[in-house]
Structures are given as structure tokens and as C-alpha cells.
Amino acid sequence: MSWRFIACTALFVTCLLTANTIAAKLVTLGGLTLTAGIVIFPISYVLGDVLTEVWGYAAARRVIWLGFVCNALMVAAIWLGGELPAAPFWKGEAAYQEILGQAPRILLASFVAYLVGEFANAFVLAKLKVATGGRWLWVRTIGSTVVGQGLDSAVFVTLAFVGAVPAAALAGIVCAQWMVKVAYEAAATPLTYAAVAWLKSREQVDTFDYDTDFNPLKL
């Protein structure tokens, strides 16, 4: 693979890891309560769209699994760091545990939601590309995000908070996350167009997934 593919992959993984790290902070935007990860996590979907649009579903599938493994490694390292005995003079143990020490249920919800959302996003975009004959890129990017981010938000919020938060509140959180992420993708459409056009021109590749095996487990 070219350095451009490697760069897109690196940016994708960086956005994922950064979003999961800063998600510990809750913010209020326009009356909506969201995690701070909202500032960068949607960019991973933009990059996922670019990877699928240019190099195809099979390439995106490898990147999605790479992101999963990197995220698992980061979580394991953070946990191990938290288990190590703190120096007697260090006063940041409580802050470390509060910000970085996530509950197992939250981690499970995050991992499952990531895989479901990212694979749904790549699958829908690849299928729409074939169906539209490569036209109307905005339909593919926004349409795949509506499905992928919708599933991501629904799966994460449900697994993380069902039983602890009233059903009506859960639905509100899911809708808020979904709307903001889709709006983010729509706003980034001009950037997506520019990135896709530049990469296709430089790479001399424009993959259509006519005969692709869409099994997410096949690497």
C-alpha cells in the first residue's frame, strides 16, 4: 500500500484513540449533553468513508480491525498503568482513575458499538457506490453515516446505560448523539470530496466492490 493509504490509516486510528480518551469529559453544546469525543470521533467516519470510497471495503475492513486492536492495546496499557503502585509523593492517582479508568461495561459497549458502526458504515457506502455507479458521493457519505452512526450511538448507549437510565432519557441521548454526528459528516462533505478526488488522482485507483466478500471477519 502507498504512503497515502498508510497516512489515512494512521489518522483514522489517531482519531479513534483520541476520541476514546477525551470521551471521559461531558460537555454541553446547544443544550445537548455530549462527550468531548464528539470533537474528533466523527472524523474517523469521514476517514472511513474515504478509505472505502478509494480503496474499497476489503481495505477498510483491515483498517477497522487495526483500529480495534490498537484501542484494545491502549485500554490494556491504561489498566496496567492504573494497577501499578503509585509513587508515595504522586498526588494524581484519583484523577488518573477517574479520567482513564473506565468501567468494564462502558468498555464493552464502546468496543461493540465501534465494530457495528464502522462495518455498517463501510458496507452501506460500498453498496451505494455500486448502486449509483460511482455518482453522488454525498449520498453515499451521508447515507452511510446515518446508518453507521445511528447504530454506533444506539448500541453504545443501550449497552452502557440500559437499566441505569430511564428509557426515554436513553432515546434522547441516542438521538442527540446521532444528529450531531450526522450534521458533522454533512458539514465535512466538501472536505471529503476534496480528499477523495485528490487520492483517486494520485493513487490512480477507484475501487468498486462488485464481487467483494463482505464478511467482516475475513481479513
Short mmCIF file of C-alpha atoms in Angstrom, two decimals:
data_model
loop_
_atom_site.label_atom_id
_atom_site.label_comp_id
_atom_site.label_asym_id
_atom_site.label_seq_id
_atom_site.Cartn_x
_atom_site.Cartn_y
_atom_site.Cartn_z
CA MET A 1 0.00 0.00 0.00
CA SER A 2 1.08 3.57 -0.65
CA TRP A 3 2.11 6.15 1.91
CA ARG A 4 -1.24 7.89 1.34
CA PHE A 5 -3.11 4.80 2.46
CA ILE A 6 -0.82 4.50 5.49
CA ALA A 7 -1.41 8.18 6.32
CA CYS A 8 -5.20 7.76 6.14
CA THR A 9 -4.94 4.67 8.33
CA ALA A 10 -2.78 6.48 10.89
CA LEU A 11 -5.19 9.41 11.02
CA PHE A 12 -8.14 7.04 11.42
CA VAL A 13 -6.54 5.23 14.37
CA THR A 14 -5.40 8.51 15.94
CA CYS A 15 -8.93 9.95 15.80
CA LEU A 16 -10.35 6.77 17.33
CA LEU A 17 -7.88 6.63 20.22
CA THR A 18 -8.09 10.35 20.91
CA ALA A 19 -11.89 10.30 20.94
CA ASN A 20 -11.98 7.38 23.36
CA THR A 21 -9.51 9.12 25.67
CA ILE A 22 -11.23 12.52 25.85
CA ALA A 23 -14.74 10.98 25.99
CA ALA A 24 -14.46 10.96 29.78
CA LYS A 25 -15.41 14.65 29.75
CA LEU A 26 -19.07 15.57 29.30
CA VAL A 27 -19.83 18.84 27.51
CA THR A 28 -22.95 20.84 26.74
CA LEU A 29 -23.43 22.14 23.21
CA GLY A 30 -26.62 23.89 22.22
CA GLY A 31 -28.43 22.40 25.17
CA LEU A 32 -27.30 18.87 24.31
CA THR A 33 -25.11 16.84 26.66
CA LEU A 34 -22.39 15.03 24.73
CA THR A 35 -18.96 13.56 25.36
CA ALA A 36 -15.90 15.59 24.43
CA GLY A 37 -15.07 12.84 21.94
CA ILE A 38 -17.64 14.43 19.63
CA VAL A 39 -15.00 16.95 18.52
CA ILE A 40 -12.95 14.30 16.72
CA PHE A 41 -14.73 10.92 16.62
CA PRO A 42 -16.88 11.81 13.56
CA ILE A 43 -13.64 12.43 11.65
CA SER A 44 -12.95 8.69 11.91
CA TYR A 45 -16.16 8.15 9.93
CA VAL A 46 -15.06 10.68 7.33
CA LEU A 47 -11.76 8.82 7.01
CA GLY A 48 -13.61 5.52 6.91
CA ASP A 49 -15.67 6.87 4.01
CA VAL A 50 -12.52 7.96 2.19
CA LEU A 51 -10.84 4.57 2.69
CA THR A 52 -13.89 2.66 1.44
CA GLU A 53 -14.56 5.02 -1.46
CA VAL A 54 -10.99 4.94 -2.77
CA TRP A 55 -9.58 1.54 -1.78
CA GLY A 56 -12.76 -0.47 -1.22
CA TYR A 57 -14.43 -2.40 1.58
CA ALA A 58 -11.69 -5.02 1.98
CA ALA A 59 -9.07 -2.35 2.69
CA ALA A 60 -11.40 -0.51 5.06
CA ARG A 61 -12.10 -3.80 6.86
CA ARG A 62 -8.41 -4.25 7.65
CA VAL A 63 -8.16 -0.69 8.95
CA ILE A 64 -11.24 -1.12 11.15
CA TRP A 65 -9.75 -4.21 12.77
CA LEU A 66 -6.40 -2.47 13.16
CA GLY A 67 -8.18 0.36 14.98
CA PHE A 68 -9.90 -2.19 17.23
CA VAL A 69 -6.61 -3.88 18.14
CA CYS A 70 -4.90 -0.54 18.80
CA ASN A 71 -7.78 0.57 21.00
CA ALA A 72 -7.66 -2.70 22.95
CA LEU A 73 -3.91 -2.28 23.43
CA MET A 74 -4.38 1.27 24.71
CA VAL A 75 -7.08 0.15 27.14
CA ALA A 76 -4.87 -2.68 28.42
CA ALA A 77 -1.92 -0.32 28.89
CA ILE A 78 -4.07 2.22 30.75
CA TRP A 79 -5.44 -0.52 33.01
CA LEU A 80 -1.95 -1.87 33.73
CA GLY A 81 -0.72 1.64 34.47
CA GLY A 82 -3.56 2.06 36.93
CA GLU A 83 -2.72 -1.22 38.67
CA LEU A 84 0.91 -0.30 39.23
CA PRO A 85 1.61 1.14 42.71
CA ALA A 86 1.76 4.93 42.68
CA ALA A 87 4.83 6.75 43.97
CA PRO A 88 4.23 7.99 47.55
CA PHE A 89 4.71 11.64 46.54
CA TRP A 90 2.41 11.48 43.47
CA LYS A 91 -0.97 13.11 44.04
CA GLY A 92 -2.68 12.25 40.74
CA GLU A 93 -3.90 8.69 41.43
CA ALA A 94 -7.54 9.64 41.96
CA ALA A 95 -7.57 11.81 38.84
CA TYR A 96 -5.94 9.03 36.80
CA GLN A 97 -8.57 6.51 37.87
CA GLU A 98 -11.46 8.93 37.38
CA ILE A 99 -10.47 10.05 33.88
CA LEU A 100 -8.82 6.97 32.42
CA GLY A 101 -10.23 4.11 34.46
CA GLN A 102 -13.43 3.18 32.63
CA ALA A 103 -15.91 0.57 33.90
CA PRO A 104 -15.84 -2.79 32.08
CA ARG A 105 -19.43 -2.27 30.92
CA ILE A 106 -18.54 1.04 29.26
CA LEU A 107 -15.53 -0.51 27.56
CA LEU A 108 -17.57 -3.45 26.24
CA ALA A 109 -20.23 -1.07 24.94
CA SER A 110 -17.57 1.04 23.24
CA PHE A 111 -15.90 -1.93 21.54
CA VAL A 112 -19.14 -3.46 20.27
CA ALA A 113 -20.56 -0.12 19.09
CA TYR A 114 -17.34 0.69 17.23
CA LEU A 115 -17.32 -2.57 15.29
CA VAL A 116 -21.04 -2.47 14.47
CA GLY A 117 -20.99 1.18 13.44
CA GLU A 118 -17.80 1.14 11.38
CA PHE A 119 -18.63 -2.05 9.48
CA ALA A 120 -22.17 -0.83 8.79
CA ASN A 121 -20.78 2.47 7.53
CA ALA A 122 -18.30 0.78 5.17
CA PHE A 123 -20.86 -1.78 3.95
CA VAL A 124 -23.53 0.80 3.13
CA LEU A 125 -21.08 3.10 1.36
CA ALA A 126 -19.63 0.28 -0.74
CA LYS A 127 -23.09 -0.97 -1.72
CA LEU A 128 -24.34 2.50 -2.56
CA LYS A 129 -21.27 3.14 -4.71
CA VAL A 130 -22.12 0.11 -6.85
CA ALA A 131 -25.82 1.02 -6.92
CA THR A 132 -25.16 4.62 -8.02
CA GLY A 133 -22.37 3.76 -10.45
CA GLY A 134 -19.95 5.95 -8.53
CA ARG A 135 -22.13 9.08 -8.76
CA TRP A 136 -23.46 11.29 -5.98
CA LEU A 137 -20.70 10.83 -3.44
CA TRP A 138 -22.60 12.94 -0.93
CA VAL A 139 -25.46 10.42 -0.93
CA ARG A 140 -23.01 7.65 -0.05
CA THR A 141 -21.11 9.51 2.66
CA ILE A 142 -24.15 10.94 4.42
CA GLY A 143 -26.30 7.84 3.88
CA SER A 144 -23.65 5.52 5.29
CA THR A 145 -23.14 7.84 8.25
CA VAL A 146 -26.86 7.91 9.02
CA VAL A 147 -26.79 4.12 9.29
CA GLY A 148 -23.34 3.67 10.87
CA GLN A 149 -23.52 6.46 13.42
CA GLY A 150 -27.11 5.58 14.24
CA LEU A 151 -26.13 2.02 15.07
CA ASP A 152 -23.00 3.17 16.90
CA SER A 153 -24.96 5.55 19.13
CA ALA A 154 -27.83 3.13 19.74
CA VAL A 155 -25.59 0.16 20.58
CA PHE A 156 -23.24 2.13 22.84
CA VAL A 157 -25.88 3.99 24.82
CA THR A 158 -28.06 0.91 25.20
CA LEU A 159 -25.27 -1.44 26.35
CA ALA A 160 -23.68 1.19 28.57
CA PHE A 161 -26.73 2.64 30.31
CA VAL A 162 -29.81 0.39 29.96
CA GLY A 163 -31.23 -0.29 33.41
CA ALA A 164 -29.39 2.69 34.88
CA VAL A 165 -31.08 5.43 32.84
CA PRO A 166 -34.82 5.72 32.03
CA ALA A 167 -35.81 4.53 28.55
CA ALA A 168 -36.99 8.00 27.48
CA ALA A 169 -33.67 9.51 28.51
CA LEU A 170 -31.78 6.78 26.66
CA ALA A 171 -33.68 7.56 23.48
CA GLY A 172 -32.90 11.24 23.89
CA ILE A 173 -29.19 10.60 24.32
CA VAL A 174 -29.11 8.34 21.25
CA CYS A 175 -30.94 10.89 19.10
CA ALA A 176 -28.72 13.75 20.26
CA GLN A 177 -25.51 11.85 19.53
CA TRP A 178 -26.88 10.69 16.17
CA MET A 179 -28.00 14.11 14.99
CA VAL A 180 -24.76 15.84 15.92
CA LYS A 181 -22.61 13.17 14.25
CA VAL A 182 -24.64 13.21 11.03
CA ALA A 183 -24.57 17.02 10.96
CA TYR A 184 -20.78 16.84 11.42
CA GLU A 185 -20.49 14.47 8.44
CA ALA A 186 -22.69 16.69 6.29
CA ALA A 187 -20.60 19.74 7.15
CA ALA A 188 -17.43 17.83 6.24
CA THR A 189 -18.76 16.83 2.79
CA PRO A 190 -16.69 19.42 0.86
CA LEU A 191 -13.54 18.18 2.62
CA THR A 192 -14.48 14.58 1.83
CA TYR A 193 -14.97 15.45 -1.85
CA ALA A 194 -11.58 17.16 -2.00
CA ALA A 195 -9.77 14.29 -0.23
CA VAL A 196 -11.39 11.61 -2.40
CA ALA A 197 -10.67 13.46 -5.65
CA TRP A 198 -7.03 14.05 -4.69
CA LEU A 199 -6.43 10.47 -3.57
CA LYS A 200 -8.08 8.93 -6.64
CA SER A 201 -5.97 11.17 -8.85
CA ARG A 202 -2.71 10.38 -7.07
CA GLU A 203 -3.38 6.69 -6.44
CA GLN A 204 -4.95 6.03 -9.83
CA VAL A 205 -7.48 3.76 -8.13
CA ASP A 206 -11.27 3.86 -7.75
CA THR A 207 -12.45 0.57 -6.27
CA PHE A 208 -15.95 -0.82 -6.87
CA ASP A 209 -16.95 -3.73 -4.64
CA TYR A 210 -18.78 -5.81 -7.23
CA ASP A 211 -17.55 -9.23 -6.08
CA THR A 212 -16.36 -8.42 -2.57
CA ASP A 213 -16.94 -10.81 0.30
CA PHE A 214 -18.47 -8.53 2.94
CA ASN A 215 -17.86 -10.90 5.84
CA PRO A 216 -16.40 -8.56 8.50
CA LEU A 217 -14.32 -11.40 9.97
CA LYS A 218 -12.49 -12.19 6.75
CA LEU A 219 -9.14 -10.43 6.69
#
